[in-house]
CSV table of C-alpha atoms in Angstrom, one decimal:
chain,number,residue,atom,x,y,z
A,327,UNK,CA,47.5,146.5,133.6
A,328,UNK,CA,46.1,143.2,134.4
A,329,UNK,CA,48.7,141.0,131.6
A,330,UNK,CA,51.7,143.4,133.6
A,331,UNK,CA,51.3,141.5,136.6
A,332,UNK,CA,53.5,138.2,136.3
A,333,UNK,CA,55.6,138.8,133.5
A,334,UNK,CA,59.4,138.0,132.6
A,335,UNK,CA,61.2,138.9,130.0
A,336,UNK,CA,64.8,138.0,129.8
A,337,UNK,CA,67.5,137.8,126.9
A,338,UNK,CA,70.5,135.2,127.4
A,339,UNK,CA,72.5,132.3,126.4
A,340,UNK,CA,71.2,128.4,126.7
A,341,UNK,CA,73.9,126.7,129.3
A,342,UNK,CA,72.9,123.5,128.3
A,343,UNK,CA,70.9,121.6,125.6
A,344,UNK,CA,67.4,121.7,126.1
A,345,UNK,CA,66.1,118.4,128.2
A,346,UNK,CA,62.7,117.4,125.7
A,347,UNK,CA,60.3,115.0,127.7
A,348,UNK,CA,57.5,113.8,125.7
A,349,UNK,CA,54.4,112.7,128.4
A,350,UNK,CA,51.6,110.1,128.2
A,351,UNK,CA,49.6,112.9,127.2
A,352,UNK,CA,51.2,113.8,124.1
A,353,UNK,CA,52.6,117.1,125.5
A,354,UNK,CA,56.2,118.0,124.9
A,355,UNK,CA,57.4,120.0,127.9
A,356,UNK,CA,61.1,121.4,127.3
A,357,UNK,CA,63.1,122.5,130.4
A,358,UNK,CA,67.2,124.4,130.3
A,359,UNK,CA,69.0,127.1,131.8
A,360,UNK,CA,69.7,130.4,130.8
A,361,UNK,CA,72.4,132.9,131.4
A,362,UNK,CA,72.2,136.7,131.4
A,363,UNK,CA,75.0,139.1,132.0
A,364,UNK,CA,74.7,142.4,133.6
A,365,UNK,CA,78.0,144.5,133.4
A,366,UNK,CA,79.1,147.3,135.5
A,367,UNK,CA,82.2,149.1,136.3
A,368,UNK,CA,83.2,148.9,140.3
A,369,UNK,CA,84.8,152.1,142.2
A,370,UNK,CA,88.1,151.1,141.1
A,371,UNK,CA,87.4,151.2,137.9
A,372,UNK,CA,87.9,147.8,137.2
A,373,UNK,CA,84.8,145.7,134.8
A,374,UNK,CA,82.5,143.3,136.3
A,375,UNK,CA,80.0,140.7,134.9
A,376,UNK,CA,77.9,139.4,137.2
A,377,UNK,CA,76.2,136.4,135.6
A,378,UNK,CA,72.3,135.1,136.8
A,379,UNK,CA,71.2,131.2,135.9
A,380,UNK,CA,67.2,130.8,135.5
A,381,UNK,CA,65.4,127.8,135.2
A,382,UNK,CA,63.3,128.0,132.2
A,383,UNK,CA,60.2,125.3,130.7
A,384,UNK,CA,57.9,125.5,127.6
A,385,UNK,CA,55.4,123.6,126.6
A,386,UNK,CA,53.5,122.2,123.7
A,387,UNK,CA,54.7,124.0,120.4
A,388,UNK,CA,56.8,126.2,122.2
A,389,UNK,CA,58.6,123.2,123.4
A,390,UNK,CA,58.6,121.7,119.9
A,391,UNK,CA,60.4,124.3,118.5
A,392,UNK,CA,62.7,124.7,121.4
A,393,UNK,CA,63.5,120.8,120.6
A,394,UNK,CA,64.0,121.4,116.7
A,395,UNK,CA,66.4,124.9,116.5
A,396,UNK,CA,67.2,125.8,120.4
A,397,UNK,CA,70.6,124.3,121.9
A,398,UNK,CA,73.3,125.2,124.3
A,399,UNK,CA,75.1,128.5,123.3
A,400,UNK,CA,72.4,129.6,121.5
A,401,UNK,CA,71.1,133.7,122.2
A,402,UNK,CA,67.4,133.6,122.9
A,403,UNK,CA,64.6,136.2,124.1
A,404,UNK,CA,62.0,134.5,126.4
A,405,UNK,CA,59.1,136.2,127.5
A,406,UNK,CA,56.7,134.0,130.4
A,407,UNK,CA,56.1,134.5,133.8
A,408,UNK,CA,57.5,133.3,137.5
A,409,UNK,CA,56.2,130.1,139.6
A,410,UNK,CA,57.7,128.7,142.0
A,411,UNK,CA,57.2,124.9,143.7
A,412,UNK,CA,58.5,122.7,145.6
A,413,UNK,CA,59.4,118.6,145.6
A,414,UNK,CA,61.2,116.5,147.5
A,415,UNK,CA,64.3,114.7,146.3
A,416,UNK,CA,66.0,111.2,146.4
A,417,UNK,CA,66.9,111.7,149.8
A,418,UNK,CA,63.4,113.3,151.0
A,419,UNK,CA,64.7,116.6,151.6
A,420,UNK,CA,62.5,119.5,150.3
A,421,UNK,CA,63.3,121.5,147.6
A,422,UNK,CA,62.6,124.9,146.6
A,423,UNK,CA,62.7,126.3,142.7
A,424,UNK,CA,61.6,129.0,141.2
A,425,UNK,CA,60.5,129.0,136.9
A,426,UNK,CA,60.1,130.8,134.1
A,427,UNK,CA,57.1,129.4,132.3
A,428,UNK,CA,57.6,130.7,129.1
A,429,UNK,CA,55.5,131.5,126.8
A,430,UNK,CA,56.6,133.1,124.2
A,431,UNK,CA,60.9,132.4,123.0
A,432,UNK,CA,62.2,134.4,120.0
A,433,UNK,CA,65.7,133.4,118.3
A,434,UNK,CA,68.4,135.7,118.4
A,435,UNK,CA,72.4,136.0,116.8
A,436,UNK,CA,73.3,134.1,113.9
């Protein structure tokens, strides 16, 4: 039960092209958003999609290969798990965000 503990899994659409950073230290690290949709019908009958954004990074090979065949549009599964952290920007106010980190990605659609 141990690998149930932090674990994501979500299936979505890229909202952007993946941003590809190459560091000092030779790793790639790959950072986008992703969509998913969750539909439901309301008590009047009418449809509604209520869309989530999530902040996603990979890194190393994952990130590679999110660089060579992943761009916006695209339907992907990624599997990872939550962190969260906290920076402060340009104007020294603190920021809060919350990550998948994933770990695995798998290529869906056409």
């Amino acid at each position: 039960m141990s690998t149930l503990r932090n674990k994501v899994q979500l299936i979505g659409n890229l909202g952007n092209d993946p941003e590809i950073i190459n560091l000092e230290s030779g790793k790639t690290l790959a950072k986008f958003n992703m969509a998913t949709n969750e539909s439901y019908t309301n008590n009047k009958g009418e449809k509604i999609t209520d869309t989530q954004w999530h902040n996603i990074v990979a890194w190393g090979k994952t990130a590679e290969i999110i660089e060579k065949y992943v761009t916006k549009g695209k339907e992907v599964a990624v599997e990872g798990k939550l962190t969260s952290r906290t920076y402060d920007d340009k104007d020294g106010v603190k920021r809060y965000i919350t990550e998948v980190v994933c770990s695995e990605l798998l290529m869906l659609g056409k």
